[in-house]
Tab-separated table of C-alpha atoms in Angstrom:
chain	number	residue	atom	x	y	z
A	1	MET	CA	49.793	103.608	67.281
A	2	ALA	CA	46.149	103.053	68.714
A	3	ALA	CA	45.580	100.136	71.121
A	4	THR	CA	43.901	97.108	69.552
A	5	ALA	CA	40.462	95.857	71.376
A	6	ASP	CA	40.277	92.405	71.761
A	7	CYS	CA	36.904	91.102	70.730
A	8	ASP	CA	35.182	87.990	72.349
A	9	VAL	CA	33.220	85.899	69.421
A	10	MET	CA	30.425	83.260	70.338
A	11	MET	CA	30.881	80.271	68.979
A	12	ALA	CA	28.223	77.719	68.690
A	13	PRO	CA	28.741	74.764	71.057
A	14	VAL	CA	29.976	71.761	69.092
A	15	GLU	CA	27.815	68.407	69.694
A	16	PRO	CA	29.535	65.611	70.950
A	17	GLU	CA	30.205	63.175	68.133
A	18	ARG	CA	27.764	60.251	68.783
A	19	SER	CA	28.836	56.431	69.183
A	20	ALA	CA	27.707	54.067	66.091
A	21	GLU	CA	25.681	52.190	68.790
A	22	GLU	CA	23.723	55.402	69.678
A	23	ARG	CA	23.099	56.228	65.616
A	24	ASP	CA	21.884	52.708	65.520
A	25	ARG	CA	19.376	53.093	68.206
A	26	GLU	CA	18.307	56.116	66.773
A	27	ALA	CA	18.267	55.066	63.353
A	28	GLU	CA	15.683	51.816	64.896
A	29	ALA	CA	13.442	54.368	66.472
A	30	TYR	CA	12.860	56.423	63.283
A	31	LYS	CA	12.653	52.951	61.543
A	32	GLU	CA	9.641	52.290	63.769
A	33	LYS	CA	8.062	55.407	63.725
A	34	GLY	CA	8.303	55.163	59.783
A	35	ASN	CA	6.826	51.434	60.031
A	36	ALA	CA	3.889	53.123	62.154
A	37	PHE	CA	3.100	55.553	59.371
A	38	TYR	CA	3.272	53.144	56.483
A	39	ALA	CA	1.017	50.951	58.579
A	40	GLN	CA	-1.391	54.518	58.533
A	41	LYS	CA	-0.962	54.538	55.096
A	42	ASP	CA	0.337	57.948	55.741
A	43	TYR	CA	3.355	57.218	53.005
A	44	ASN	CA	5.104	60.773	52.986
A	45	GLU	CA	5.782	60.859	56.508
A	46	ALA	CA	6.676	56.984	56.397
A	47	TYR	CA	9.320	58.143	53.744
A	48	ASN	CA	10.429	61.287	55.827
A	49	TYR	CA	11.487	58.724	58.560
A	50	TYR	CA	12.857	55.975	56.790
A	51	THR	CA	15.063	58.561	55.096
A	52	LYS	CA	16.268	59.887	58.510
A	53	ALA	CA	16.948	55.943	59.707
A	54	ILE	CA	19.310	55.911	56.426
A	55	ASP	CA	20.818	59.436	56.909
A	56	CYS	CA	21.785	58.082	60.575
A	57	SER	CA	22.712	54.151	59.704
A	58	SER	CA	23.299	54.071	55.743
A	59	LYS	CA	24.411	50.435	55.937
A	60	ASN	CA	21.036	48.789	56.767
A	61	ALA	CA	19.510	47.076	54.183
A	62	SER	CA	16.496	46.844	55.730
A	63	TYR	CA	15.839	50.744	55.786
A	64	TYR	CA	16.323	50.813	52.198
A	65	GLY	CA	13.923	47.971	51.520
A	66	ASN	CA	11.294	49.997	53.620
A	67	ARG	CA	12.028	52.993	51.728
A	68	ALA	CA	11.719	51.277	48.565
A	69	ALA	CA	8.092	49.590	49.731
A	70	THR	CA	7.220	53.187	50.652
A	71	LEU	CA	7.986	55.067	47.227
A	72	MET	CA	6.262	52.131	45.366
A	73	MET	CA	3.047	52.810	47.165
A	74	LEU	CA	4.037	56.564	46.152
A	75	GLY	CA	4.185	55.628	42.496
A	76	LYS	CA	7.777	56.304	42.324
A	77	SER	CA	8.931	53.075	40.850
A	78	TRP	CA	12.332	54.308	39.568
A	79	GLU	CA	13.292	55.690	43.018
A	80	ALA	CA	12.228	52.639	44.766
A	81	LEU	CA	13.986	50.471	42.409
A	82	GLU	CA	17.092	52.154	43.252
A	83	ASP	CA	16.661	51.969	47.246
A	84	ALA	CA	15.719	47.983	46.388
A	85	GLN	CA	18.579	47.322	44.568
A	86	GLN	CA	20.956	49.252	47.372
A	87	ALA	CA	19.513	47.329	49.713
A	88	VAL	CA	20.380	43.824	48.116
A	89	ARG	CA	24.124	45.590	47.307
A	90	LEU	CA	24.053	45.768	51.224
A	91	ASP	CA	22.666	42.232	51.681
A	92	ASP	CA	22.171	39.605	49.040
A	93	THR	CA	20.184	37.487	51.479
A	94	PHE	CA	17.993	40.243	51.719
A	95	VAL	CA	14.747	38.588	50.366
A	96	LYS	CA	12.498	41.469	50.767
A	97	GLY	CA	14.650	43.358	49.064
A	98	HIS	CA	15.069	40.762	45.837
A	99	GLN	CA	10.909	40.900	46.076
A	100	ARG	CA	11.152	44.752	45.730
A	101	GLU	CA	13.392	44.946	43.142
A	102	GLY	CA	11.603	42.432	41.061
A	103	LYS	CA	8.193	44.288	41.613
A	104	CYS	CA	10.057	47.709	40.743
A	105	HIS	CA	11.533	46.031	37.554
A	106	LEU	CA	7.891	44.685	36.627
A	107	SER	CA	6.051	47.629	37.356
A	108	LEU	CA	8.429	49.287	34.954
A	109	GLY	CA	8.161	47.015	32.548
A	110	ASN	CA	11.556	45.225	32.372
A	111	ALA	CA	10.105	41.517	33.002
A	112	MET	CA	12.874	40.219	32.271
A	113	ALA	CA	14.835	41.889	34.903
A	114	ALA	CA	12.069	40.789	37.174
A	115	THR	CA	12.008	37.367	36.077
A	116	ARG	CA	15.878	37.381	37.479
A	117	CYS	CA	14.901	38.754	40.823
A	118	PHE	CA	12.139	36.488	41.399
A	119	GLN	CA	14.477	33.494	40.880
A	120	LYS	CA	16.924	34.543	42.964
A	121	VAL	CA	13.982	35.271	45.939
A	122	LEU	CA	12.835	31.593	44.952
A	123	GLU	CA	16.500	30.317	45.496
A	124	LEU	CA	16.386	31.913	48.981
A	125	GLU	CA	12.767	30.973	49.790
A	126	PRO	CA	11.841	27.774	47.593
A	127	ASN	CA	8.390	27.705	49.267
A	128	ASN	CA	7.843	31.425	48.565
A	129	GLU	CA	3.954	31.296	46.820
A	130	PRO	CA	3.731	34.786	46.486
A	131	THR	CA	6.765	35.238	44.345
A	132	ARG	CA	6.008	32.139	42.575
A	133	GLN	CA	2.785	33.893	41.422
A	134	GLU	CA	5.153	37.475	40.333
A	135	LEU	CA	7.183	35.212	38.513
A	136	LYS	CA	3.732	34.129	36.216
A	137	ASN	CA	2.933	37.745	36.152
A	138	ALA	CA	6.658	38.860	34.529
A	139	ALA	CA	6.170	35.557	32.224
A	140	ALA	CA	2.529	37.068	31.236
A	141	VAL	CA	3.936	40.504	30.437
A	142	LEU	CA	6.496	39.319	28.442
A	143	GLU	CA	4.255	37.178	26.385
A	144	TYR	CA	2.165	40.291	25.740
A	145	GLU	CA	4.797	42.306	24.821
A	146	ARG	CA	5.765	39.582	22.356
A	147	ILE	CA	2.038	39.297	20.792
A	148	GLY	CA	1.893	43.500	21.094
A	149	GLU	CA	5.035	43.761	18.969
A	150	ALA	CA	4.009	40.922	16.255
A	151	ASP	CA	0.747	42.418	16.146
A	152	PHE	CA	2.052	45.672	15.400
A	153	ASP	CA	3.927	44.361	12.419
A	154	LYS	CA	0.902	43.101	10.971
A	155	ARG	CA	-1.016	46.433	11.590
A	156	ASP	CA	-3.260	44.736	13.497
A	157	PHE	CA	-3.372	48.032	15.950
A	158	ARG	CA	-6.577	47.129	18.332
A	159	LYS	CA	-5.075	43.710	19.485
A	160	VAL	CA	-2.220	45.678	20.165
A	161	VAL	CA	-4.070	48.008	22.673
A	162	PHE	CA	-5.692	45.352	24.244
A	163	CYS	CA	-2.267	43.512	24.836
A	164	MET	CA	-1.116	46.859	26.330
A	165	ASP	CA	-3.854	47.154	28.308
A	166	ARG	CA	-3.581	43.594	29.661
A	167	ALA	CA	0.710	44.330	30.704
A	168	LEU	CA	-0.178	47.713	32.038
A	169	GLU	CA	-2.650	46.077	34.604
A	170	LEU	CA	0.680	44.292	35.670
A	171	ALA	CA	3.182	46.768	34.862
A	172	PRO	CA	1.381	50.192	35.537
A	173	ALA	CA	4.398	52.311	35.240
A	174	CYS	CA	5.829	51.400	32.105
A	175	HIS	CA	5.971	54.135	29.501
A	176	ARG	CA	6.855	52.162	26.643
A	177	PHE	CA	3.639	49.943	26.865
A	178	LYS	CA	1.651	53.470	27.395
A	179	ILE	CA	3.525	54.832	24.235
A	180	LEU	CA	3.096	51.645	22.189
A	181	LYS	CA	-0.827	51.815	23.309
A	182	ALA	CA	-0.951	55.755	22.271
A	183	GLU	CA	0.494	55.089	18.891
A	184	CYS	CA	-2.126	52.421	18.140
A	185	LEU	CA	-4.877	54.338	19.298
A	186	ALA	CA	-3.613	57.442	17.006
A	187	LEU	CA	-3.439	55.029	14.167
A	188	LEU	CA	-7.229	53.951	14.851
A	189	GLY	CA	-8.212	57.131	14.825
A	190	ARG	CA	-8.977	57.452	18.916
A	191	TYR	CA	-6.952	60.856	18.961
A	192	PRO	CA	-8.646	61.934	22.313
A	193	ASP	CA	-7.337	58.606	24.186
A	194	ALA	CA	-3.799	58.715	22.747
A	195	GLN	CA	-3.429	62.497	23.552
A	196	SER	CA	-4.337	61.538	26.840
A	197	VAL	CA	-2.011	58.814	27.310
A	198	ALA	CA	0.754	60.987	25.854
A	199	SER	CA	-0.007	64.134	27.907
A	200	ASP	CA	-0.084	61.840	31.168
A	201	ILE	CA	3.828	60.858	30.435
A	202	LEU	CA	4.530	64.575	29.711
A	203	ARG	CA	3.213	65.617	32.744
A	204	MET	CA	5.664	63.505	34.678
A	205	ASP	CA	8.397	63.622	32.068
A	206	SER	CA	8.165	66.850	29.611
A	207	THR	CA	11.335	65.821	27.864
A	208	ASN	CA	9.740	62.247	26.828
A	209	ALA	CA	10.839	62.199	23.164
A	210	ASP	CA	7.934	59.177	22.437
A	211	ALA	CA	5.237	61.052	24.386
A	212	LEU	CA	6.012	64.105	22.236
A	213	TYR	CA	6.039	62.192	19.077
A	214	VAL	CA	2.485	60.793	19.783
A	215	ARG	CA	1.285	64.209	20.692
A	216	GLY	CA	2.429	65.119	17.019
A	217	LEU	CA	1.060	62.119	15.189
A	218	CYS	CA	-2.340	63.084	16.924
A	219	LEU	CA	-2.035	66.466	15.329
A	220	TYR	CA	-0.716	65.135	12.057
A	221	TYR	CA	-3.590	62.746	11.770
A	222	GLU	CA	-6.052	65.481	12.675
A	223	ASP	CA	-5.161	67.444	9.939
A	224	CYS	CA	-3.572	70.146	12.049
A	225	ILE	CA	0.036	69.613	10.308
A	226	GLU	CA	1.478	72.899	11.148
A	227	LYS	CA	1.435	71.997	14.714
A	228	ALA	CA	2.309	68.696	14.347
A	229	VAL	CA	5.377	69.239	12.942
A	230	GLN	CA	6.392	71.240	15.888
A	231	PHE	CA	5.920	68.231	18.555
A	232	PHE	CA	7.968	66.458	15.718
A	233	VAL	CA	10.648	68.719	15.750
A	234	GLN	CA	10.766	68.932	19.552
A	235	ALA	CA	11.024	65.274	20.177
A	236	LEU	CA	13.849	65.144	17.450
A	237	LYS	CA	15.885	67.701	19.707
A	238	MET	CA	15.379	65.486	22.781
A	239	PHE	CA	16.429	62.585	20.865
A	240	PRO	CA	17.771	63.033	16.946
A	241	ASP	CA	17.987	59.333	16.493
A	242	HIS	CA	14.110	59.203	17.119
A	243	GLN	CA	13.266	57.327	13.511
A	244	LYS	CA	9.461	57.391	13.664
A	245	ALA	CA	9.271	61.357	14.618
A	246	ARG	CA	11.825	61.779	11.475
A	247	LEU	CA	9.977	59.947	9.325
A	248	ALA	CA	6.394	61.703	10.577
A	249	CYS	CA	8.247	65.045	10.087
A	250	ARG	CA	9.218	64.227	6.537
A	251	ASN	CA	5.903	62.799	5.749
A	252	ALA	CA	3.871	66.159	7.332
A	253	LYS	CA	6.020	68.250	5.331
A	254	ALA	CA	5.767	66.509	2.186
A	255	LEU	CA	1.891	66.203	2.711
A	256	LYS	CA	1.287	69.858	3.197
A	257	ALA	CA	3.266	70.877	0.453
A	258	LYS	CA	1.877	68.418	-2.336
A	259	LYS	CA	-1.722	69.265	-0.948
A	260	GLU	CA	-1.257	73.038	-1.259
A	261	GLU	CA	0.331	72.683	-4.909
A	262	GLY	CA	-2.752	70.516	-5.677
A	263	ASN	CA	-4.963	73.225	-4.395
A	264	GLN	CA	-3.479	75.831	-6.321
A	265	ALA	CA	-3.374	73.843	-9.723
A	266	PHE	CA	-7.262	73.566	-8.811
A	267	LYS	CA	-7.760	77.501	-8.416
A	268	GLU	CA	-6.058	77.848	-11.530
A	269	GLY	CA	-7.931	75.573	-13.268
A	270	ASN	CA	-5.272	73.194	-14.391
A	271	TYR	CA	-7.280	70.056	-13.405
A	272	GLU	CA	-5.409	67.556	-15.056
A	273	LEU	CA	-2.251	68.721	-12.831
A	274	ALA	CA	-4.325	69.042	-9.817
A	275	TYR	CA	-5.558	65.598	-10.082
A	276	ARG	CA	-1.986	64.050	-10.430
A	277	LEU	CA	-0.685	65.843	-7.561
A	278	TYR	CA	-3.502	65.071	-5.420
A	279	SER	CA	-2.487	61.715	-6.508
A	280	GLU	CA	0.681	62.011	-5.200
A	281	ALA	CA	-0.335	63.320	-1.937
A	282	LEU	CA	-2.596	59.965	-1.486
A	283	SER	CA	0.440	57.887	-1.974
A	284	ILE	CA	2.402	59.448	1.064
A	285	ASP	CA	1.238	57.940	4.190
A	286	PRO	CA	-2.022	55.457	4.026
A	287	ASN	CA	-2.465	56.041	7.875
A	288	ASN	CA	-3.432	59.592	7.694
A	289	ILE	CA	-6.830	58.947	7.523
A	290	LYS	CA	-8.370	62.528	7.953
A	291	THR	CA	-5.900	64.241	5.279
A	292	ASN	CA	-6.438	61.291	3.191
A	293	ALA	CA	-10.616	61.715	3.313
A	294	LYS	CA	-10.060	65.604	2.123
A	295	LEU	CA	-7.555	64.278	-0.800
A	296	TYR	CA	-9.948	62.004	-1.886
A	297	CYS	CA	-13.076	64.397	-2.056
A	298	ASN	CA	-10.612	66.990	-3.610
A	299	ARG	CA	-9.932	64.731	-6.405
A	300	GLY	CA	-13.435	63.813	-6.703
A	301	THR	CA	-14.195	67.596	-7.082
A	302	VAL	CA	-11.288	67.447	-10.083
A	303	ASN	CA	-12.736	64.512	-11.422
A	304	ALA	CA	-16.414	66.001	-11.848
A	305	LYS	CA	-14.853	69.243	-13.255
A	306	LEU	CA	-12.900	66.713	-15.929
A	307	LYS	CA	-16.854	64.892	-16.639
A	308	LYS	CA	-15.555	61.935	-15.267
A	309	LEU	CA	-18.369	61.571	-12.819
A	310	ASP	CA	-18.103	57.656	-12.043
A	311	GLU	CA	-14.527	58.312	-10.768
A	312	ALA	CA	-15.520	61.400	-8.846
A	313	ILE	CA	-18.095	58.957	-7.202
A	314	GLU	CA	-15.706	56.560	-6.598
A	315	ASP	CA	-13.318	59.104	-4.969
A	316	CYS	CA	-15.946	60.500	-2.716
A	317	THR	CA	-16.900	56.970	-1.681
A	318	ASN	CA	-13.458	56.437	-0.659
A	319	ALA	CA	-13.606	59.679	1.509
A	320	VAL	CA	-16.630	59.169	3.366
A	321	LYS	CA	-14.797	55.149	4.246
A	322	LEU	CA	-12.402	56.751	5.755
A	323	ASP	CA	-14.449	59.502	7.479
A	324	GLU	CA	-17.968	58.814	7.902
A	325	THR	CA	-18.611	62.423	9.267
A	326	TYR	CA	-17.434	63.775	6.377
A	327	ILE	CA	-20.219	66.267	4.941
A	328	LYS	CA	-18.322	67.522	1.835
A	329	ALA	CA	-17.601	64.386	0.609
A	330	TYR	CA	-21.315	62.969	0.802
A	331	LEU	CA	-22.602	66.315	-0.701
A	332	ARG	CA	-20.099	66.247	-3.598
A	333	ARG	CA	-21.019	62.350	-4.123
A	334	ALA	CA	-24.690	62.913	-3.845
A	335	GLN	CA	-24.695	65.664	-6.872
A	336	CYS	CA	-22.352	63.496	-9.021
A	337	TYR	CA	-25.151	60.802	-8.378
A	338	THR	CA	-27.907	63.585	-9.422
A	339	ASP	CA	-25.490	64.164	-12.475
A	340	THR	CA	-25.667	60.344	-13.550
A	341	GLU	CA	-29.436	60.189	-12.440
A	342	GLN	CA	-28.929	57.852	-9.926
A	343	TYR	CA	-31.108	59.558	-7.990
A	344	GLU	CA	-32.243	56.990	-5.207
A	345	GLU	CA	-28.563	57.054	-4.195
A	346	ALA	CA	-28.542	60.778	-4.231
A	347	VAL	CA	-31.422	60.808	-1.839
A	348	ARG	CA	-29.579	58.489	0.599
A	349	ASP	CA	-26.644	60.980	0.701
A	350	TYR	CA	-28.994	63.857	1.260
A	351	GLU	CA	-30.698	62.309	3.867
A	352	LYS	CA	-27.434	61.447	5.757
A	353	VAL	CA	-26.330	65.023	5.612
A	354	TYR	CA	-29.538	66.603	6.592
A	355	GLN	CA	-29.584	63.769	9.597
A	356	THR	CA	-26.298	65.437	10.653
A	357	GLU	CA	-26.248	68.998	9.697
A	358	ASN	CA	-30.318	69.967	10.255
A	359	THR	CA	-29.949	73.271	7.641
A	360	LYS	CA	-32.285	74.706	5.220
A	361	GLU	CA	-29.963	74.501	2.687
A	362	HIS	CA	-29.440	70.930	3.283
A	363	LYS	CA	-33.205	70.371	3.505
A	364	GLN	CA	-33.627	71.936	0.179
A	365	PHE	CA	-30.807	69.597	-1.362
A	366	LEU	CA	-32.952	66.747	-0.227
A	367	LYS	CA	-36.500	68.102	-1.207
A	368	ASN	CA	-34.967	68.600	-4.873
A	369	ALA	CA	-33.156	65.163	-4.845
A	370	GLN	CA	-36.637	63.697	-4.065
A	371	LEU	CA	-38.280	65.683	-6.721
A	372	GLU	CA	-35.807	63.982	-9.201
A	373	LEU	CA	-36.381	60.609	-7.911
A	374	LYS	CA	-40.042	61.013	-8.304
A	375	LYS	CA	-39.729	62.104	-11.727
A	376	SER	CA	-37.295	59.571	-12.586
A	377	LYS	CA	-39.980	57.057	-11.581
A	378	ARG	CA	-42.367	58.543	-14.270
A	379	LYS	CA	-42.185	58.533	-18.218
A	380	ASP	CA	-39.321	60.144	-19.755
A	381	TYR	CA	-40.955	61.976	-22.698
A	382	TYR	CA	-37.710	63.821	-23.389
A	383	LYS	CA	-36.065	60.255	-23.637
A	384	ILE	CA	-38.991	58.961	-25.806
A	385	LEU	CA	-38.764	61.636	-28.163
A	386	GLY	CA	-34.999	61.574	-28.208
A	387	VAL	CA	-34.558	65.132	-27.316
A	388	ASP	CA	-32.732	67.300	-24.661
A	389	LYS	CA	-34.455	68.578	-21.932
A	390	ASN	CA	-34.214	72.354	-23.525
A	391	ALA	CA	-35.197	71.588	-26.507
A	392	SER	CA	-37.198	74.043	-28.578
A	393	GLU	CA	-40.792	73.696	-29.637
A	394	ASP	CA	-39.602	73.229	-33.304
A	395	GLU	CA	-37.186	70.281	-32.026
A	396	ILE	CA	-39.888	68.831	-30.535
A	397	LYS	CA	-42.059	68.798	-33.754
A	398	LYS	CA	-39.643	67.760	-35.832
A	399	ALA	CA	-38.509	65.068	-33.194
A	400	TYR	CA	-42.550	63.936	-32.987
A	401	ARG	CA	-42.959	64.000	-36.763
A	402	LYS	CA	-39.518	61.655	-36.939
A	403	ARG	CA	-40.681	59.067	-34.333
A	404	ALA	CA	-44.215	59.253	-34.893
A	405	LEU	CA	-43.408	58.069	-38.618
A	406	MET	CA	-41.047	55.364	-37.451
A	407	HIS	CA	-43.204	53.787	-34.964
A	408	HIS	CA	-46.930	54.158	-37.122
A	409	PRO	CA	-48.564	50.746	-36.965
A	410	ASP	CA	-49.318	51.127	-40.669
A	411	ARG	CA	-45.751	50.894	-41.561
A	412	HIS	CA	-45.379	47.524	-39.367
A	413	SER	CA	-48.693	46.117	-40.880
A	414	GLY	CA	-46.608	42.891	-42.461
A	415	ALA	CA	-44.344	42.377	-39.400
A	416	THR	CA	-45.241	39.756	-36.687
A	417	THR	CA	-47.525	40.201	-34.193
A	418	GLU	CA	-45.187	40.871	-31.298
A	419	VAL	CA	-43.433	43.424	-33.171
A	420	GLN	CA	-46.728	45.162	-34.335
A	421	LYS	CA	-47.511	45.279	-30.538
A	422	GLU	CA	-44.348	46.617	-29.481
A	423	GLU	CA	-44.196	49.193	-32.599
A	424	GLU	CA	-48.011	50.375	-31.306
A	425	LYS	CA	-46.996	50.763	-27.869
A	426	LYS	CA	-44.016	53.078	-29.037
A	427	PHE	CA	-46.120	54.886	-31.368
A	428	LYS	CA	-48.610	55.570	-28.575
A	429	GLU	CA	-45.749	57.110	-25.958
A	430	VAL	CA	-44.523	59.016	-29.055
A	431	GLY	CA	-47.966	60.606	-29.170
A	432	GLU	CA	-48.133	61.190	-25.126
A	433	ALA	CA	-44.714	62.994	-25.268
A	434	PHE	CA	-45.752	64.982	-27.776
A	435	THR	CA	-49.007	66.034	-26.186
A	436	ILE	CA	-47.149	66.829	-23.183
A	437	LEU	CA	-44.195	68.580	-24.322
A	438	SER	CA	-45.927	70.810	-27.256
A	439	ASP	CA	-48.198	72.091	-24.289
A	440	PRO	CA	-46.433	75.193	-22.496
A	441	LYS	CA	-48.754	74.379	-19.670
A	442	LYS	CA	-48.641	70.795	-19.136
A	443	LYS	CA	-44.755	70.965	-19.927
A	444	ALA	CA	-43.938	73.125	-16.792
A	445	ARG	CA	-46.162	71.100	-14.815
A	446	TYR	CA	-44.292	67.647	-16.117
A	447	ASP	CA	-40.675	69.424	-15.455
A	448	SER	CA	-41.854	70.596	-12.094
A	449	GLY	CA	-42.497	67.077	-10.939
A	450	GLN	CA	-46.423	67.366	-10.657
A	451	ASP	CA	-48.559	64.161	-11.133
A	452	LEU	CA	-50.241	64.954	-14.374
A	453	GLU	CA	-53.165	62.291	-13.899
A	454	GLU	CA	-53.896	64.130	-10.959
A	455	ASP	CA	-54.177	67.458	-12.791
A	456	GLY	CA	-56.878	65.682	-14.655
A	457	MET	CA	-54.877	64.270	-17.648
A	458	ASN	CA	-55.756	60.683	-17.836
A	459	MET	CA	-53.188	59.493	-20.491
A	460	GLY	CA	-55.121	55.928	-20.047
A	461	ASP	CA	-57.906	57.518	-22.486
A	462	PHE	CA	-54.953	58.878	-24.529
A	463	ASP	CA	-55.557	58.054	-28.698
A	464	ALA	CA	-52.220	58.678	-30.608
A	465	ASN	CA	-53.854	58.319	-33.714
A	466	ASN	CA	-55.947	61.324	-33.216
A	467	ILE	CA	-52.433	63.621	-32.283
A	468	PHE	CA	-51.160	61.811	-35.641
A	469	LYS	CA	-54.143	63.118	-37.946
A	470	ALA	CA	-54.167	66.333	-36.578
A	471	PHE	CA	-50.443	66.976	-37.003
A	472	PHE	CA	-50.014	65.315	-40.270
A	473	SER	CA	-53.732	66.763	-41.369
A	474	SER	CA	-52.383	70.410	-42.622
A	475	PRO	CA	-51.992	70.814	-46.688
A	476	GLY	CA	-49.405	68.617	-48.233
A	477	GLY	CA	-49.734	66.371	-44.866
A	478	PHE	CA	-48.497	62.694	-45.043
A	479	SER	CA	-50.145	59.724	-45.418
A	480	PHE	CA	-48.774	56.156	-45.807
A	481	GLU	CA	-50.901	55.239	-48.815
A	482	GLY	CA	-49.865	58.446	-50.756
A	483	ALA	CA	-45.997	57.190	-49.779
A	484	GLU	CA	-46.578	53.627	-51.062
A	485	LYS	CA	-47.863	55.169	-54.554
A	486	ARG	CA	-44.710	57.191	-54.586
A	487	LYS	CA	-42.527	54.232	-54.035
A	488	LYS	CA	-44.116	52.417	-57.002
A	489	THR	CA	-43.718	55.005	-59.553
């Protein structure tokens, strides 16, 4: 049998257990170092030494109180609250502990709990004036919260933002106030501001369902519906009972589906169906400004196709009310104004578009509208003759013959002086219209918007009787005298 060798094992020396008195002295030394770093505003080092003090003596309320103060300075309100609560559990008469617990509650937005803590301080120290001020701050937060919630129900989102800003000055770590503010900013269309608030919260807590909901809400209102749905779904994974996220997710999916159905019906030329689908989509969520602006514009396009131009103008007007930067809606409305001969309104819309997007195409649109406006302020010779702008030469002649005979002064010789003057004026206008529209060169200049008087045609010297005589001078021409004889026989 082999001999077994004995091995000597080196053991670490065991430190003798220190007495409670020694641990307390060491804890006090750590606390003093912590106090020194706190005074120098080196809060991380102060935290480390207060922690060492607590490790040495975990039953001393002041150590927890000091570490709570340090955590507050580091912006860690929840951890500070835990230390402050532990401090007052160890010593219910520890005034600074109750003060710091109250300040933590207030910073986190729990003004009711803060009020109870401050009242406890005043029980212990009735003349503590700083705590009296903190008590007033807690009451102010409660009031801002109450007003903000009431205004949210009234949909006065600007006032809610104001109230939350004031509340956050006193409760800067309150996520609830930040979320309510962010939601209202999104509802006001201030998406970057809302995103910023939500993102700040998510950097600290990536699982915050409320912040995920607000991020989704911003994307939803910016018409990024697919991405929005992803955030809503993520929020519901974090908190399945999140009612706002559930409703927004349902609305987003319904809106996307209805809009796509409307677009498909429009592409297929089924304008009546497209109109109905866009109308249904508009009823889903009145808060979705950007998407609803597009839906109004789409429905305006449908109305234009259906020759319902007044309704088309109304839809486009609703679109630009929702989104003042929506160029497509201005262009669609301007075209409808042109088609209904509302040229001044068309020019205004094209000017808005050209100022926003200075392109050659938009410049030409504006130029065309200005030309139509100029033309509209002249006499409308087509309307005077009662013919279409595409009337043929024969149609123009027939119209002149009819209107000239209708308004000839001889036909109205027995009428009152006022009627005679009015008919004579109309007779002259008919002659003017025929003179211009029966001459291809003059007609072309008139149609192009040129000023005829600048081209040497002074219509003030025009003699309608000469045109009438020339027109009816052919064999078998008309005369009122012959017409009267035929009536007698």
